[in-house]
Amino acid sequence: QEFEYIVIDGGSTDGSKDFLKSESEFIDFWLSEKDSGIYNAMNKGISVAKGEYLLFLNSGDHFFNERILELNNIYLVEKDLIYFNLQMVNNGVSKIAKAPSNLSFSHLYLSSLPHPSTFIKKELFNVVGLYDENLRIVSDWKFFLLALFKFDCTYLKVEETLSTFYLDGISSIQDYSEERNLVMNKY
């Protein structure tokens, strides 16, 4: 009851729109229309969200279990970023990815906070800006870099596994080093 469910679909032709219509009583807002990429869809979600904290799950990803939000929403106070562990699944083999409790530039240079298990205070988007839609793969990484090291946002690590991420999405199968280098050179 304390959560708002927003679904932004890129105009899928696989039956997603019909499914969303059939489940609309359980979804606070949904939209199915052509978009220009993942970050365009995420920005659309940000623009309609009414909640204090936002979390982004991409198609195919899901929460670790049915009660994980209920059991951990107590941590969604004060801090700009609240991040959890992430279960990563590759060809049926899973491992738990854990970001450190103290975030350093060197950690984010080599890795990122996983957006499927990181709550972002909505007002932080007013400070840092929305996701950069000119980047296809690393805009969330850029957002976290700027939020943490340019705007000195506050954060909290929670030692629970929040979400499951499957290593078959665009950020797992494409080389994104060129985009990362563009961001590093600019900032």
PDB file of C-alpha atoms in Angstrom:
ATOM      1  CA  GLN A   1       0.000   0.000   0.000  1.00  0.00           C
ATOM      2  CA  GLU A   2       2.916   2.341   0.527  1.00  0.00           C
ATOM      3  CA  PHE A   3       4.268   1.754  -2.956  1.00  0.00           C
ATOM      4  CA  GLU A   4       3.356   3.195  -6.337  1.00  0.00           C
ATOM      5  CA  TYR A   5       3.781   0.907  -9.333  1.00  0.00           C
ATOM      6  CA  ILE A   6       4.646   2.590 -12.619  1.00  0.00           C
ATOM      7  CA  VAL A   7       5.246   0.664 -15.829  1.00  0.00           C
ATOM      8  CA  ILE A   8       6.766   2.308 -18.892  1.00  0.00           C
ATOM      9  CA  ASP A   9       6.704   0.036 -21.931  1.00  0.00           C
ATOM     10  CA  GLY A  10       8.399   0.983 -25.184  1.00  0.00           C
ATOM     11  CA  GLY A  11       5.453   0.099 -27.394  1.00  0.00           C
ATOM     12  CA  SER A  12       6.069  -3.655 -27.253  1.00  0.00           C
ATOM     13  CA  THR A  13       4.253  -5.841 -29.775  1.00  0.00           C
ATOM     14  CA  ASP A  14       4.590  -9.051 -27.750  1.00  0.00           C
ATOM     15  CA  GLY A  15       1.330  -8.765 -25.807  1.00  0.00           C
ATOM     16  CA  SER A  16       2.749  -6.545 -23.053  1.00  0.00           C
ATOM     17  CA  LYS A  17       0.190  -3.797 -23.657  1.00  0.00           C
ATOM     18  CA  ASP A  18      -2.723  -6.243 -23.358  1.00  0.00           C
ATOM     19  CA  PHE A  19      -1.205  -7.645 -20.172  1.00  0.00           C
ATOM     20  CA  LEU A  20      -0.846  -4.142 -18.713  1.00  0.00           C
ATOM     21  CA  LYS A  21      -4.489  -3.402 -19.533  1.00  0.00           C
ATOM     22  CA  SER A  22      -5.589  -6.617 -17.816  1.00  0.00           C
ATOM     23  CA  GLU A  23      -3.567  -5.774 -14.680  1.00  0.00           C
ATOM     24  CA  SER A  24      -4.279  -2.025 -14.638  1.00  0.00           C
ATOM     25  CA  GLU A  25      -6.152  -2.178 -11.317  1.00  0.00           C
ATOM     26  CA  PHE A  26      -2.830  -3.137  -9.654  1.00  0.00           C
ATOM     27  CA  ILE A  27      -0.691  -0.566 -11.492  1.00  0.00           C
ATOM     28  CA  ASP A  28      -0.809   3.100 -10.512  1.00  0.00           C
ATOM     29  CA  PHE A  29       0.342   4.352 -13.916  1.00  0.00           C
ATOM     30  CA  TRP A  30       1.288   2.636 -17.128  1.00  0.00           C
ATOM     31  CA  LEU A  31       2.219   3.783 -20.592  1.00  0.00           C
ATOM     32  CA  SER A  32       2.981   1.858 -23.755  1.00  0.00           C
ATOM     33  CA  GLU A  33       4.467   3.978 -26.505  1.00  0.00           C
ATOM     34  CA  LYS A  34       7.608   4.144 -28.575  1.00  0.00           C
ATOM     35  CA  ASP A  35      10.559   5.629 -26.728  1.00  0.00           C
ATOM     36  CA  SER A  36      14.145   6.448 -27.609  1.00  0.00           C
ATOM     37  CA  GLY A  37      15.725   4.000 -25.184  1.00  0.00           C
ATOM     38  CA  ILE A  38      15.976   2.755 -21.612  1.00  0.00           C
ATOM     39  CA  TYR A  39      16.791   6.149 -20.095  1.00  0.00           C
ATOM     40  CA  ASN A  40      14.013   7.912 -21.977  1.00  0.00           C
ATOM     41  CA  ALA A  41      11.605   5.381 -20.429  1.00  0.00           C
ATOM     42  CA  MET A  42      13.139   5.845 -16.975  1.00  0.00           C
ATOM     43  CA  ASN A  43      12.840   9.636 -17.276  1.00  0.00           C
ATOM     44  CA  LYS A  44       9.169   9.240 -18.210  1.00  0.00           C
ATOM     45  CA  GLY A  45       8.695   7.214 -15.030  1.00  0.00           C
ATOM     46  CA  ILE A  46      10.449   9.869 -12.951  1.00  0.00           C
ATOM     47  CA  SER A  47       8.178  12.570 -14.359  1.00  0.00           C
ATOM     48  CA  VAL A  48       4.984  10.825 -13.233  1.00  0.00           C
ATOM     49  CA  ALA A  49       6.227   9.346  -9.940  1.00  0.00           C
ATOM     50  CA  LYS A  50       4.715  10.827  -6.803  1.00  0.00           C
ATOM     51  CA  GLY A  51       6.762   8.908  -4.235  1.00  0.00           C
ATOM     52  CA  GLU A  52       9.718  10.101  -2.191  1.00  0.00           C
ATOM     53  CA  TYR A  53      12.003   7.270  -3.375  1.00  0.00           C
ATOM     54  CA  LEU A  54      12.289   5.649  -6.792  1.00  0.00           C
ATOM     55  CA  LEU A  55      13.562   2.213  -7.794  1.00  0.00           C
ATOM     56  CA  PHE A  56      13.951   0.999 -11.373  1.00  0.00           C
ATOM     57  CA  LEU A  57      13.421  -2.605 -12.408  1.00  0.00           C
ATOM     58  CA  ASN A  58      13.929  -3.376 -16.068  1.00  0.00           C
ATOM     59  CA  SER A  59      12.017  -5.965 -18.041  1.00  0.00           C
ATOM     60  CA  GLY A  60      12.790  -9.450 -16.749  1.00  0.00           C
ATOM     61  CA  ASP A  61      14.256  -8.297 -13.436  1.00  0.00           C
ATOM     62  CA  HIS A  62      12.290  -8.830 -10.235  1.00  0.00           C
ATOM     63  CA  PHE A  63      12.404  -8.487  -6.468  1.00  0.00           C
ATOM     64  CA  PHE A  64      14.330 -11.169  -4.583  1.00  0.00           C
ATOM     65  CA  ASN A  65      11.170 -12.363  -2.847  1.00  0.00           C
ATOM     66  CA  GLU A  66       7.561 -11.290  -2.289  1.00  0.00           C
ATOM     67  CA  ARG A  67       8.173  -9.620   1.105  1.00  0.00           C
ATOM     68  CA  ILE A  68      11.467  -7.830   0.500  1.00  0.00           C
ATOM     69  CA  LEU A  69       9.898  -4.361   0.135  1.00  0.00           C
ATOM     70  CA  GLU A  70       7.653  -4.833   3.144  1.00  0.00           C
ATOM     71  CA  LEU A  71      10.573  -5.941   5.323  1.00  0.00           C
ATOM     72  CA  ASN A  72      13.000  -3.218   4.223  1.00  0.00           C
ATOM     73  CA  ASN A  73      10.989  -0.052   3.600  1.00  0.00           C
ATOM     74  CA  ILE A  74      11.999   1.093   7.106  1.00  0.00           C
ATOM     75  CA  TYR A  75      15.373   2.103   5.605  1.00  0.00           C
ATOM     76  CA  LEU A  76      13.805   4.531   3.137  1.00  0.00           C
ATOM     77  CA  VAL A  77      14.341   7.650   5.224  1.00  0.00           C
ATOM     78  CA  GLU A  78      16.677  10.628   5.122  1.00  0.00           C
ATOM     79  CA  LYS A  79      19.453   9.350   2.803  1.00  0.00           C
ATOM     80  CA  ASP A  80      19.624  10.228  -0.891  1.00  0.00           C
ATOM     81  CA  LEU A  81      20.629   6.713  -1.977  1.00  0.00           C
ATOM     82  CA  ILE A  82      19.790   3.467  -0.196  1.00  0.00           C
ATOM     83  CA  TYR A  83      21.379   0.464  -1.852  1.00  0.00           C
ATOM     84  CA  PHE A  84      21.110  -3.257  -1.304  1.00  0.00           C
ATOM     85  CA  ASN A  85      22.787  -6.401  -2.593  1.00  0.00           C
ATOM     86  CA  LEU A  86      21.794  -7.747  -5.994  1.00  0.00           C
ATOM     87  CA  GLN A  87      21.348 -11.345  -7.079  1.00  0.00           C
ATOM     88  CA  MET A  88      22.893 -11.767 -10.529  1.00  0.00           C
ATOM     89  CA  VAL A  89      21.869 -14.759 -12.646  1.00  0.00           C
ATOM     90  CA  ASN A  90      23.829 -15.956 -15.667  1.00  0.00           C
ATOM     91  CA  ASN A  91      22.793 -19.158 -17.447  1.00  0.00           C
ATOM     92  CA  GLY A  92      21.038 -20.443 -14.328  1.00  0.00           C
ATOM     93  CA  VAL A  93      23.989 -19.760 -12.012  1.00  0.00           C
ATOM     94  CA  SER A  94      23.467 -17.038  -9.440  1.00  0.00           C
ATOM     95  CA  LYS A  95      25.755 -14.992  -7.234  1.00  0.00           C
ATOM     96  CA  ILE A  96      25.176 -12.114  -4.870  1.00  0.00           C
ATOM     97  CA  ALA A  97      26.852  -8.846  -5.856  1.00  0.00           C
ATOM     98  CA  LYS A  98      27.672  -6.611  -2.901  1.00  0.00           C
ATOM     99  CA  ALA A  99      28.748  -2.991  -3.135  1.00  0.00           C
ATOM    100  CA  PRO A 100      30.870  -1.733  -0.230  1.00  0.00           C
ATOM    101  CA  SER A 101      29.388   0.201   2.697  1.00  0.00           C
ATOM    102  CA  ASN A 102      31.779   3.082   2.067  1.00  0.00           C
ATOM    103  CA  LEU A 103      31.681   4.159  -1.549  1.00  0.00           C
ATOM    104  CA  SER A 104      34.860   5.432  -3.142  1.00  0.00           C
ATOM    105  CA  PHE A 105      35.538   6.889  -6.550  1.00  0.00           C
ATOM    106  CA  SER A 106      37.764   3.902  -7.361  1.00  0.00           C
ATOM    107  CA  HIS A 107      34.864   1.526  -6.683  1.00  0.00           C
ATOM    108  CA  LEU A 108      32.545   3.408  -9.001  1.00  0.00           C
ATOM    109  CA  TYR A 109      35.270   3.829 -11.593  1.00  0.00           C
ATOM    110  CA  LEU A 110      35.470   0.046 -11.895  1.00  0.00           C
ATOM    111  CA  SER A 111      31.858  -0.796 -11.101  1.00  0.00           C
ATOM    112  CA  SER A 112      28.543   0.909 -10.324  1.00  0.00           C
ATOM    113  CA  LEU A 113      25.655   0.805  -7.944  1.00  0.00           C
ATOM    114  CA  PRO A 114      23.073  -1.539  -9.419  1.00  0.00           C
ATOM    115  CA  HIS A 115      19.947   0.467 -10.178  1.00  0.00           C
ATOM    116  CA  PRO A 116      17.627  -2.553  -9.655  1.00  0.00           C
ATOM    117  CA  SER A 117      18.636  -2.559  -5.985  1.00  0.00           C
ATOM    118  CA  THR A 118      19.207   1.153  -5.305  1.00  0.00           C
ATOM    119  CA  PHE A 119      16.483   3.473  -4.082  1.00  0.00           C
ATOM    120  CA  ILE A 120      17.000   7.074  -5.188  1.00  0.00           C
ATOM    121  CA  LYS A 121      15.361   9.984  -3.415  1.00  0.00           C
ATOM    122  CA  LYS A 122      13.265  11.646  -6.107  1.00  0.00           C
ATOM    123  CA  GLU A 123      14.468  15.146  -5.248  1.00  0.00           C
ATOM    124  CA  LEU A 124      18.034  14.041  -6.079  1.00  0.00           C
ATOM    125  CA  PHE A 125      17.017  14.148  -9.757  1.00  0.00           C
ATOM    126  CA  ASN A 126      16.329  17.885  -9.259  1.00  0.00           C
ATOM    127  CA  VAL A 127      19.901  18.310  -8.012  1.00  0.00           C
ATOM    128  CA  VAL A 128      21.818  16.032 -10.392  1.00  0.00           C
ATOM    129  CA  GLY A 129      19.433  16.101 -13.354  1.00  0.00           C
ATOM    130  CA  LEU A 130      17.542  13.372 -15.146  1.00  0.00           C
ATOM    131  CA  TYR A 131      19.233  10.454 -16.867  1.00  0.00           C
ATOM    132  CA  ASP A 132      21.316  11.490 -19.866  1.00  0.00           C
ATOM    133  CA  GLU A 133      19.365  10.138 -22.845  1.00  0.00           C
ATOM    134  CA  ASN A 134      22.377  10.589 -25.132  1.00  0.00           C
ATOM    135  CA  LEU A 135      23.961   7.607 -23.382  1.00  0.00           C
ATOM    136  CA  ARG A 136      22.536   4.180 -24.238  1.00  0.00           C
ATOM    137  CA  ILE A 137      24.044   2.103 -21.424  1.00  0.00           C
ATOM    138  CA  VAL A 138      25.889   4.074 -18.709  1.00  0.00           C
ATOM    139  CA  SER A 139      23.567   6.956 -17.825  1.00  0.00           C
ATOM    140  CA  ASP A 140      22.724   5.439 -14.429  1.00  0.00           C
ATOM    141  CA  TRP A 141      26.474   5.068 -13.734  1.00  0.00           C
ATOM    142  CA  LYS A 142      26.962   8.721 -14.695  1.00  0.00           C
ATOM    143  CA  PHE A 143      24.095   9.731 -12.397  1.00  0.00           C
ATOM    144  CA  PHE A 144      25.618   7.871  -9.435  1.00  0.00           C
ATOM    145  CA  LEU A 145      29.094   9.330 -10.089  1.00  0.00           C
ATOM    146  CA  LEU A 146      27.758  12.875 -10.164  1.00  0.00           C
ATOM    147  CA  ALA A 147      25.415  12.378  -7.213  1.00  0.00           C
ATOM    148  CA  LEU A 148      28.145  10.948  -5.002  1.00  0.00           C
ATOM    149  CA  PHE A 149      31.265  12.824  -6.020  1.00  0.00           C
ATOM    150  CA  LYS A 150      30.064  16.138  -7.428  1.00  0.00           C
ATOM    151  CA  PHE A 151      26.961  16.736  -5.315  1.00  0.00           C
ATOM    152  CA  ASP A 152      28.102  14.803  -2.218  1.00  0.00           C
ATOM    153  CA  CYS A 153      24.798  13.002  -1.718  1.00  0.00           C
ATOM    154  CA  THR A 154      24.165  10.890   1.358  1.00  0.00           C
ATOM    155  CA  TYR A 155      23.864   7.129   1.186  1.00  0.00           C
ATOM    156  CA  LEU A 156      23.216   3.983   3.182  1.00  0.00           C
ATOM    157  CA  LYS A 157      24.114   0.353   2.458  1.00  0.00           C
ATOM    158  CA  VAL A 158      21.630  -2.297   3.635  1.00  0.00           C
ATOM    159  CA  GLU A 159      22.958  -5.858   3.874  1.00  0.00           C
ATOM    160  CA  GLU A 160      19.952  -7.527   2.287  1.00  0.00           C
ATOM    161  CA  THR A 161      19.430  -8.819  -1.241  1.00  0.00           C
ATOM    162  CA  LEU A 162      16.690  -6.750  -2.843  1.00  0.00           C
ATOM    163  CA  SER A 163      16.453  -7.696  -6.523  1.00  0.00           C
ATOM    164  CA  THR A 164      17.367 -10.274  -9.128  1.00  0.00           C
ATOM    165  CA  PHE A 165      19.085  -9.195 -12.324  1.00  0.00           C
ATOM    166  CA  TYR A 166      19.599 -11.448 -15.350  1.00  0.00           C
ATOM    167  CA  LEU A 167      22.848 -11.048 -17.275  1.00  0.00           C
ATOM    168  CA  ASP A 168      21.251 -11.010 -20.700  1.00  0.00           C
ATOM    169  CA  GLY A 169      20.290  -7.330 -20.951  1.00  0.00           C
ATOM    170  CA  ILE A 170      21.907  -4.622 -23.038  1.00  0.00           C
ATOM    171  CA  SER A 171      24.411  -3.563 -20.354  1.00  0.00           C
ATOM    172  CA  SER A 172      25.619  -7.143 -19.979  1.00  0.00           C
ATOM    173  CA  ILE A 173      26.116  -8.006 -23.640  1.00  0.00           C
ATOM    174  CA  GLN A 174      27.449  -4.792 -25.199  1.00  0.00           C
ATOM    175  CA  ASP A 175      30.750  -2.991 -24.793  1.00  0.00           C
ATOM    176  CA  TYR A 176      30.095   0.301 -23.038  1.00  0.00           C
ATOM    177  CA  SER A 177      33.684   1.445 -22.511  1.00  0.00           C
ATOM    178  CA  GLU A 178      33.366   4.237 -25.094  1.00  0.00           C
ATOM    179  CA  GLU A 179      30.396   5.754 -23.256  1.00  0.00           C
ATOM    180  CA  ARG A 180      32.198   5.459 -19.908  1.00  0.00           C
ATOM    181  CA  ASN A 181      35.251   7.197 -21.370  1.00  0.00           C
ATOM    182  CA  LEU A 182      33.070  10.053 -22.681  1.00  0.00           C
ATOM    183  CA  VAL A 183      31.658  10.601 -19.196  1.00  0.00           C
ATOM    184  CA  MET A 184      35.073  10.375 -17.507  1.00  0.00           C
ATOM    185  CA  ASN A 185      36.651  12.826 -19.968  1.00  0.00           C
ATOM    186  CA  LYS A 186      33.813  15.326 -19.523  1.00  0.00           C
ATOM    187  CA  TYR A 187      33.732  15.245 -15.698  1.00  0.00           C
TER     188      TYR A 187
END
